[in-house]
Amino acid sequence: MAETKILVVDDEKEIADLIEIYLVSDGYKVLKANDAEEGLALLEKEEVHLVLLDIMMPGMDGLEMCKKIRETNNIPIIMLSAKSTDLDKILGLGTGADDYVTKPFNPLELTARVKSQLRRYTQLNPNSNVHEVGKNEISIKGMTINKDNHKVTVEGEEIKLTPIEFDILYLLASNPGRVFSTDEIFENVWNEKVYEANNTVMVHIRRLRGKMKEDTRQNKIITTVWGVGYKIER
């Protein structure tokens, strides 16, 4: 089995070195970059499986780098930031990040989140094992979702989703008509206790709707039930 490579992009050498110590002890190969340009260059050369990305960096910041990664890649991205306000977290998630960790952080909590994101990503993007096509496929409202190959098409057009976005969509589509609150979505998808679930889920739902071009559709796929949550009807 190929080694799992994690790219750490942070201009604070002490923090990058600390993260490396914990990740290497868990068996990961760590690549480090001091700035966004160096990080993007490493992504082009290496097969990276997850990015730990600091927001506040000289030159191109982490938010802009995250946007650039998402233009071509759906690997998990965990943002690191000394800022802890809700707005900062929404900005980070809104650019395509899957998770957000505030500095100073507990290294063990960070490695736990890394493992969680990698587990989800490898489940949805298997590199080996041929699966029975169609067994985990859902067709609903002009949309087809295949859990085996992580492929989603809307009216025949394939859309690229991050692992978190895919999990949210699959949860709603596999329970047609059921309304999920933001807390329920968070607990089912993140498999964690509720932590600022409302803002986090809302940002990901907004990104999902944008990718599915919901603003141009008369018959919306994801329905908002105001004051309750979200659902997908048959």
PDB file of C-alpha atoms in Angstrom:
ATOM      1  CA  MET A   1       0.000   0.000   0.000  1.00  0.00           C
ATOM      2  CA  ALA A   2       1.354   3.422  -0.959  1.00  0.00           C
ATOM      3  CA  GLU A   3       2.292   5.770   1.860  1.00  0.00           C
ATOM      4  CA  THR A   4      -0.089   8.550   2.776  1.00  0.00           C
ATOM      5  CA  LYS A   5       1.399  11.980   2.128  1.00  0.00           C
ATOM      6  CA  ILE A   6       0.277  15.074   4.004  1.00  0.00           C
ATOM      7  CA  LEU A   7       1.283  18.556   2.925  1.00  0.00           C
ATOM      8  CA  VAL A   8       1.728  21.114   5.724  1.00  0.00           C
ATOM      9  CA  VAL A   9       1.744  24.719   4.489  1.00  0.00           C
ATOM     10  CA  ASP A  10       2.676  27.133   7.277  1.00  0.00           C
ATOM     11  CA  ASP A  11       5.214  29.964   7.456  1.00  0.00           C
ATOM     12  CA  GLU A  12       5.770  29.293  11.182  1.00  0.00           C
ATOM     13  CA  LYS A  13       8.530  26.671  11.170  1.00  0.00           C
ATOM     14  CA  GLU A  14       8.005  25.661  14.810  1.00  0.00           C
ATOM     15  CA  ILE A  15       4.353  24.815  14.195  1.00  0.00           C
ATOM     16  CA  ALA A  16       5.093  22.920  10.982  1.00  0.00           C
ATOM     17  CA  ASP A  17       7.821  20.929  12.745  1.00  0.00           C
ATOM     18  CA  LEU A  18       5.506  20.103  15.671  1.00  0.00           C
ATOM     19  CA  ILE A  19       2.773  18.885  13.305  1.00  0.00           C
ATOM     20  CA  GLU A  20       5.348  16.794  11.449  1.00  0.00           C
ATOM     21  CA  ILE A  21       6.469  15.034  14.632  1.00  0.00           C
ATOM     22  CA  TYR A  22       2.927  13.895  15.470  1.00  0.00           C
ATOM     23  CA  LEU A  23       1.983  12.921  11.916  1.00  0.00           C
ATOM     24  CA  VAL A  24       5.192  10.967  11.304  1.00  0.00           C
ATOM     25  CA  SER A  25       4.635   9.087  14.568  1.00  0.00           C
ATOM     26  CA  ASP A  26       1.249   8.030  13.166  1.00  0.00           C
ATOM     27  CA  GLY A  27       2.902   6.666  10.036  1.00  0.00           C
ATOM     28  CA  TYR A  28       2.302   9.511   7.572  1.00  0.00           C
ATOM     29  CA  LYS A  29       4.879  11.025   5.225  1.00  0.00           C
ATOM     30  CA  VAL A  30       4.976  14.796   5.708  1.00  0.00           C
ATOM     31  CA  LEU A  31       5.841  17.403   3.078  1.00  0.00           C
ATOM     32  CA  LYS A  32       6.342  20.966   4.280  1.00  0.00           C
ATOM     33  CA  ALA A  33       6.054  24.313   2.510  1.00  0.00           C
ATOM     34  CA  ASN A  34       6.756  27.788   3.904  1.00  0.00           C
ATOM     35  CA  ASP A  35       4.293  29.577   1.637  1.00  0.00           C
ATOM     36  CA  ALA A  36       1.439  28.997  -0.801  1.00  0.00           C
ATOM     37  CA  GLU A  37       3.566  29.104  -3.960  1.00  0.00           C
ATOM     38  CA  GLU A  38       5.891  26.407  -2.624  1.00  0.00           C
ATOM     39  CA  GLY A  39       2.873  24.371  -1.499  1.00  0.00           C
ATOM     40  CA  LEU A  40       1.205  24.534  -4.925  1.00  0.00           C
ATOM     41  CA  ALA A  41       4.468  23.473  -6.580  1.00  0.00           C
ATOM     42  CA  LEU A  42       4.675  20.424  -4.289  1.00  0.00           C
ATOM     43  CA  LEU A  43       1.067  19.520  -5.120  1.00  0.00           C
ATOM     44  CA  GLU A  44       1.976  19.414  -8.810  1.00  0.00           C
ATOM     45  CA  LYS A  45       4.973  17.133  -8.216  1.00  0.00           C
ATOM     46  CA  GLU A  46       3.713  14.843  -5.457  1.00  0.00           C
ATOM     47  CA  GLU A  47       0.621  12.709  -4.903  1.00  0.00           C
ATOM     48  CA  VAL A  48      -0.694  14.434  -1.770  1.00  0.00           C
ATOM     49  CA  HIS A  49      -3.627  12.952   0.150  1.00  0.00           C
ATOM     50  CA  LEU A  50      -4.440  15.820   2.553  1.00  0.00           C
ATOM     51  CA  VAL A  51      -3.395  19.458   3.063  1.00  0.00           C
ATOM     52  CA  LEU A  52      -3.003  21.261   6.388  1.00  0.00           C
ATOM     53  CA  LEU A  53      -3.131  24.896   5.384  1.00  0.00           C
ATOM     54  CA  ASP A  54      -2.438  28.011   7.451  1.00  0.00           C
ATOM     55  CA  ILE A  55      -4.630  30.986   6.572  1.00  0.00           C
ATOM     56  CA  MET A  56      -2.338  33.868   7.541  1.00  0.00           C
ATOM     57  CA  MET A  57       0.772  33.701   5.331  1.00  0.00           C
ATOM     58  CA  PRO A  58       2.815  36.342   3.494  1.00  0.00           C
ATOM     59  CA  GLY A  59       2.054  36.673  -0.202  1.00  0.00           C
ATOM     60  CA  MET A  60      -0.807  34.416  -1.257  1.00  0.00           C
ATOM     61  CA  ASP A  61      -2.830  33.549   1.851  1.00  0.00           C
ATOM     62  CA  GLY A  62      -4.365  30.209   2.723  1.00  0.00           C
ATOM     63  CA  LEU A  63      -7.851  31.152   1.532  1.00  0.00           C
ATOM     64  CA  GLU A  64      -6.591  31.937  -1.960  1.00  0.00           C
ATOM     65  CA  MET A  65      -4.460  28.783  -2.038  1.00  0.00           C
ATOM     66  CA  CYS A  66      -7.485  26.725  -0.992  1.00  0.00           C
ATOM     67  CA  LYS A  67      -9.484  28.155  -3.906  1.00  0.00           C
ATOM     68  CA  LYS A  68      -6.677  27.268  -6.318  1.00  0.00           C
ATOM     69  CA  ILE A  69      -6.466  23.695  -5.023  1.00  0.00           C
ATOM     70  CA  ARG A  70     -10.219  23.265  -5.410  1.00  0.00           C
ATOM     71  CA  GLU A  71     -10.031  24.220  -9.091  1.00  0.00           C
ATOM     72  CA  THR A  72      -8.482  20.828  -9.854  1.00  0.00           C
ATOM     73  CA  ASN A  73      -8.424  18.700  -6.711  1.00  0.00           C
ATOM     74  CA  ASN A  74     -10.908  17.375  -4.156  1.00  0.00           C
ATOM     75  CA  ILE A  75      -8.411  16.115  -1.541  1.00  0.00           C
ATOM     76  CA  PRO A  76      -9.276  17.009   2.075  1.00  0.00           C
ATOM     77  CA  ILE A  77      -8.112  20.435   3.246  1.00  0.00           C
ATOM     78  CA  ILE A  78      -7.940  21.401   6.921  1.00  0.00           C
ATOM     79  CA  MET A  79      -7.426  25.110   7.560  1.00  0.00           C
ATOM     80  CA  LEU A  80      -5.262  26.326  10.458  1.00  0.00           C
ATOM     81  CA  SER A  81      -5.764  29.815  11.847  1.00  0.00           C
ATOM     82  CA  ALA A  82      -5.063  31.932  14.911  1.00  0.00           C
ATOM     83  CA  LYS A  83      -8.452  33.585  14.323  1.00  0.00           C
ATOM     84  CA  SER A  84     -11.434  31.910  15.923  1.00  0.00           C
ATOM     85  CA  THR A  85     -14.463  34.011  14.983  1.00  0.00           C
ATOM     86  CA  ASP A  86     -17.420  32.470  13.184  1.00  0.00           C
ATOM     87  CA  LEU A  87     -16.813  34.733  10.177  1.00  0.00           C
ATOM     88  CA  ASP A  88     -13.262  33.458   9.752  1.00  0.00           C
ATOM     89  CA  LYS A  89     -14.452  29.857   9.908  1.00  0.00           C
ATOM     90  CA  ILE A  90     -17.183  30.524   7.362  1.00  0.00           C
ATOM     91  CA  LEU A  91     -14.639  32.157   5.044  1.00  0.00           C
ATOM     92  CA  GLY A  92     -12.335  29.168   5.368  1.00  0.00           C
ATOM     93  CA  LEU A  93     -15.052  26.606   4.725  1.00  0.00           C
ATOM     94  CA  GLY A  94     -16.543  28.748   1.984  1.00  0.00           C
ATOM     95  CA  THR A  95     -13.347  28.549  -0.074  1.00  0.00           C
ATOM     96  CA  GLY A  96     -13.592  24.772  -0.144  1.00  0.00           C
ATOM     97  CA  ALA A  97     -11.960  23.589   3.078  1.00  0.00           C
ATOM     98  CA  ASP A  98     -13.340  20.490   4.800  1.00  0.00           C
ATOM     99  CA  ASP A  99     -12.447  21.406   8.358  1.00  0.00           C
ATOM    100  CA  TYR A 100     -11.045  24.284  10.420  1.00  0.00           C
ATOM    101  CA  VAL A 101      -8.740  24.110  13.451  1.00  0.00           C
ATOM    102  CA  THR A 102      -7.934  27.143  15.604  1.00  0.00           C
ATOM    103  CA  LYS A 103      -4.432  27.837  16.901  1.00  0.00           C
ATOM    104  CA  PRO A 104      -3.208  27.033  19.461  1.00  0.00           C
ATOM    105  CA  PHE A 105      -4.473  23.488  18.969  1.00  0.00           C
ATOM    106  CA  ASN A 106      -4.047  20.165  20.707  1.00  0.00           C
ATOM    107  CA  PRO A 107      -1.817  18.076  18.372  1.00  0.00           C
ATOM    108  CA  LEU A 108      -3.764  14.925  19.251  1.00  0.00           C
ATOM    109  CA  GLU A 109      -7.036  16.600  18.256  1.00  0.00           C
ATOM    110  CA  LEU A 110      -5.448  17.711  14.988  1.00  0.00           C
ATOM    111  CA  THR A 111      -4.217  14.200  14.158  1.00  0.00           C
ATOM    112  CA  ALA A 112      -7.676  12.818  15.003  1.00  0.00           C
ATOM    113  CA  ARG A 113      -9.230  15.215  12.496  1.00  0.00           C
ATOM    114  CA  VAL A 114      -6.622  14.253   9.912  1.00  0.00           C
ATOM    115  CA  LYS A 115      -7.511  10.584  10.360  1.00  0.00           C
ATOM    116  CA  SER A 116     -11.233  11.349  10.097  1.00  0.00           C
ATOM    117  CA  GLN A 117     -10.841  13.281   6.842  1.00  0.00           C
ATOM    118  CA  LEU A 118      -8.515  10.671   5.319  1.00  0.00           C
ATOM    119  CA  ARG A 119     -10.900   7.864   6.264  1.00  0.00           C
ATOM    120  CA  ARG A 120     -13.759   9.625   4.492  1.00  0.00           C
ATOM    121  CA  TYR A 121     -11.639  10.434   1.445  1.00  0.00           C
ATOM    122  CA  THR A 122     -10.304   6.885   0.985  1.00  0.00           C
ATOM    123  CA  GLN A 123     -13.786   5.431   1.375  1.00  0.00           C
ATOM    124  CA  LEU A 124     -15.123   7.680  -1.379  1.00  0.00           C
ATOM    125  CA  ASN A 125     -12.081   7.471  -3.662  1.00  0.00           C
ATOM    126  CA  PRO A 126     -10.957   3.827  -3.605  1.00  0.00           C
ATOM    127  CA  ASN A 127      -7.736   3.195  -5.545  1.00  0.00           C
ATOM    128  CA  SER A 128      -8.219  -0.544  -5.533  1.00  0.00           C
ATOM    129  CA  ASN A 129     -10.917  -3.215  -5.300  1.00  0.00           C
ATOM    130  CA  VAL A 130     -13.542  -3.367  -8.014  1.00  0.00           C
ATOM    131  CA  HIS A 131     -17.007  -2.679  -6.641  1.00  0.00           C
ATOM    132  CA  GLU A 132     -20.325  -3.848  -7.993  1.00  0.00           C
ATOM    133  CA  VAL A 133     -21.535  -0.926 -10.056  1.00  0.00           C
ATOM    134  CA  GLY A 134     -25.043   0.197  -9.277  1.00  0.00           C
ATOM    135  CA  LYS A 135     -25.264  -1.369  -5.848  1.00  0.00           C
ATOM    136  CA  ASN A 136     -24.824   1.962  -4.093  1.00  0.00           C
ATOM    137  CA  GLU A 137     -26.349   4.235  -6.736  1.00  0.00           C
ATOM    138  CA  ILE A 138     -29.226   6.620  -6.138  1.00  0.00           C
ATOM    139  CA  SER A 139     -31.224   8.396  -8.841  1.00  0.00           C
ATOM    140  CA  ILE A 140     -33.432  11.216  -7.634  1.00  0.00           C
ATOM    141  CA  LYS A 141     -34.726  14.490  -9.130  1.00  0.00           C
ATOM    142  CA  GLY A 142     -32.539  14.298 -12.251  1.00  0.00           C
ATOM    143  CA  MET A 143     -29.470  13.523 -10.151  1.00  0.00           C
ATOM    144  CA  THR A 144     -27.479  10.284  -9.927  1.00  0.00           C
ATOM    145  CA  ILE A 145     -25.149   9.600  -7.005  1.00  0.00           C
ATOM    146  CA  ASN A 146     -22.812   6.616  -7.050  1.00  0.00           C
ATOM    147  CA  LYS A 147     -21.219   5.912  -3.677  1.00  0.00           C
ATOM    148  CA  ASP A 148     -18.778   3.367  -5.113  1.00  0.00           C
ATOM    149  CA  ASN A 149     -16.980   5.715  -7.495  1.00  0.00           C
ATOM    150  CA  HIS A 150     -17.904   9.045  -5.826  1.00  0.00           C
ATOM    151  CA  LYS A 151     -19.512  10.242  -9.058  1.00  0.00           C
ATOM    152  CA  VAL A 152     -22.435  12.668  -9.099  1.00  0.00           C
ATOM    153  CA  THR A 153     -24.266  13.781 -12.221  1.00  0.00           C
ATOM    154  CA  VAL A 154     -27.051  16.350 -12.407  1.00  0.00           C
ATOM    155  CA  GLU A 155     -29.122  16.154 -15.605  1.00  0.00           C
ATOM    156  CA  GLY A 156     -26.253  14.306 -17.283  1.00  0.00           C
ATOM    157  CA  GLU A 157     -23.530  16.742 -16.221  1.00  0.00           C
ATOM    158  CA  GLU A 158     -20.895  15.462 -13.780  1.00  0.00           C
ATOM    159  CA  ILE A 159     -20.162  17.716 -10.811  1.00  0.00           C
ATOM    160  CA  LYS A 160     -17.022  17.520  -8.678  1.00  0.00           C
ATOM    161  CA  LEU A 161     -17.614  17.390  -4.928  1.00  0.00           C
ATOM    162  CA  THR A 162     -15.333  17.263  -1.922  1.00  0.00           C
ATOM    163  CA  PRO A 163     -15.775  14.237   0.380  1.00  0.00           C
ATOM    164  CA  ILE A 164     -17.770  16.303   2.896  1.00  0.00           C
ATOM    165  CA  GLU A 165     -20.080  17.689   0.201  1.00  0.00           C
ATOM    166  CA  PHE A 166     -20.628  14.189  -1.175  1.00  0.00           C
ATOM    167  CA  ASP A 167     -21.488  12.787   2.260  1.00  0.00           C
ATOM    168  CA  ILE A 168     -24.061  15.525   2.902  1.00  0.00           C
ATOM    169  CA  LEU A 169     -25.696  14.994  -0.479  1.00  0.00           C
ATOM    170  CA  TYR A 170     -25.705  11.200  -0.112  1.00  0.00           C
ATOM    171  CA  LEU A 171     -27.228  11.451   3.383  1.00  0.00           C
ATOM    172  CA  LEU A 172     -30.116  13.604   2.144  1.00  0.00           C
ATOM    173  CA  ALA A 173     -30.676  11.656  -1.085  1.00  0.00           C
ATOM    174  CA  SER A 174     -30.659   8.265   0.643  1.00  0.00           C
ATOM    175  CA  ASN A 175     -33.416   9.465   2.992  1.00  0.00           C
ATOM    176  CA  PRO A 176     -35.896  11.111   0.585  1.00  0.00           C
ATOM    177  CA  GLY A 177     -38.502  13.275   2.247  1.00  0.00           C
ATOM    178  CA  ARG A 178     -36.832  13.233   5.647  1.00  0.00           C
ATOM    179  CA  VAL A 179     -35.850  16.625   7.068  1.00  0.00           C
ATOM    180  CA  PHE A 180     -32.405  16.719   8.664  1.00  0.00           C
ATOM    181  CA  SER A 181     -31.538  19.522  11.077  1.00  0.00           C
ATOM    182  CA  THR A 182     -28.066  21.063  10.839  1.00  0.00           C
ATOM    183  CA  ASP A 183     -27.137  19.240  14.065  1.00  0.00           C
ATOM    184  CA  GLU A 184     -28.230  15.888  12.603  1.00  0.00           C
ATOM    185  CA  ILE A 185     -26.310  16.496   9.378  1.00  0.00           C
ATOM    186  CA  PHE A 186     -23.197  17.446  11.334  1.00  0.00           C
ATOM    187  CA  GLU A 187     -23.377  14.394  13.599  1.00  0.00           C
ATOM    188  CA  ASN A 188     -24.028  12.007  10.685  1.00  0.00           C
ATOM    189  CA  VAL A 189     -21.403  13.416   8.310  1.00  0.00           C
ATOM    190  CA  TRP A 190     -18.618  14.572  10.640  1.00  0.00           C
ATOM    191  CA  ASN A 191     -19.237  11.758  13.151  1.00  0.00           C
ATOM    192  CA  GLU A 192     -18.473  14.178  15.956  1.00  0.00           C
ATOM    193  CA  LYS A 193     -20.377  15.930  18.682  1.00  0.00           C
ATOM    194  CA  VAL A 194     -22.035  19.144  17.585  1.00  0.00           C
ATOM    195  CA  TYR A 195     -19.515  21.988  17.273  1.00  0.00           C
ATOM    196  CA  GLU A 196     -20.858  25.154  15.685  1.00  0.00           C
ATOM    197  CA  ALA A 197     -22.833  22.844  13.415  1.00  0.00           C
ATOM    198  CA  ASN A 198     -25.225  25.456  12.057  1.00  0.00           C
ATOM    199  CA  ASN A 199     -22.680  27.709  10.334  1.00  0.00           C
ATOM    200  CA  THR A 200     -20.526  24.807   9.172  1.00  0.00           C
ATOM    201  CA  VAL A 201     -23.401  22.898   7.558  1.00  0.00           C
ATOM    202  CA  MET A 202     -24.919  26.032   6.006  1.00  0.00           C
ATOM    203  CA  VAL A 203     -21.638  26.864   4.267  1.00  0.00           C
ATOM    204  CA  HIS A 204     -21.347  23.368   2.795  1.00  0.00           C
ATOM    205  CA  ILE A 205     -25.001  23.349   1.677  1.00  0.00           C
ATOM    206  CA  ARG A 206     -24.428  26.696  -0.052  1.00  0.00           C
ATOM    207  CA  ARG A 207     -21.383  25.290  -1.857  1.00  0.00           C
ATOM    208  CA  LEU A 208     -23.343  22.202  -2.886  1.00  0.00           C
ATOM    209  CA  ARG A 209     -26.148  24.321  -4.315  1.00  0.00           C
ATOM    210  CA  GLY A 210     -23.666  26.442  -6.224  1.00  0.00           C
ATOM    211  CA  LYS A 211     -22.030  23.420  -7.836  1.00  0.00           C
ATOM    212  CA  MET A 212     -25.424  21.970  -8.762  1.00  0.00           C
ATOM    213  CA  LYS A 213     -26.488  25.349 -10.222  1.00  0.00           C
ATOM    214  CA  GLU A 214     -29.567  25.433  -8.022  1.00  0.00           C
ATOM    215  CA  ASP A 215     -30.092  29.143  -8.686  1.00  0.00           C
ATOM    216  CA  THR A 216     -30.944  28.363 -12.328  1.00  0.00           C
ATOM    217  CA  ARG A 217     -33.267  25.425 -11.578  1.00  0.00           C
ATOM    218  CA  GLN A 218     -37.005  25.783 -11.088  1.00  0.00           C
ATOM    219  CA  ASN A 219     -37.231  22.398  -9.384  1.00  0.00           C
ATOM    220  CA  LYS A 220     -34.633  22.627  -6.600  1.00  0.00           C
ATOM    221  CA  ILE A 221     -32.876  19.437  -5.517  1.00  0.00           C
ATOM    222  CA  ILE A 222     -32.170  20.460  -1.916  1.00  0.00           C
ATOM    223  CA  THR A 223     -35.147  21.997  -0.140  1.00  0.00           C
ATOM    224  CA  THR A 224     -34.805  24.253   2.885  1.00  0.00           C
ATOM    225  CA  VAL A 225     -37.438  23.727   5.562  1.00  0.00           C
ATOM    226  CA  TRP A 226     -37.164  27.017   7.382  1.00  0.00           C
ATOM    227  CA  GLY A 227     -36.471  26.694  11.066  1.00  0.00           C
ATOM    228  CA  VAL A 228     -36.042  22.924  10.770  1.00  0.00           C
ATOM    229  CA  GLY A 229     -33.368  21.879   8.269  1.00  0.00           C
ATOM    230  CA  TYR A 230     -32.879  20.413   4.792  1.00  0.00           C
ATOM    231  CA  LYS A 231     -34.328  17.591   2.704  1.00  0.00           C
ATOM    232  CA  ILE A 232     -34.445  16.092  -0.776  1.00  0.00           C
ATOM    233  CA  GLU A 233     -37.886  15.005  -2.005  1.00  0.00           C
ATOM    234  CA  ARG A 234     -38.435  12.255  -4.534  1.00  0.00           C
TER     235      ARG A 234
END
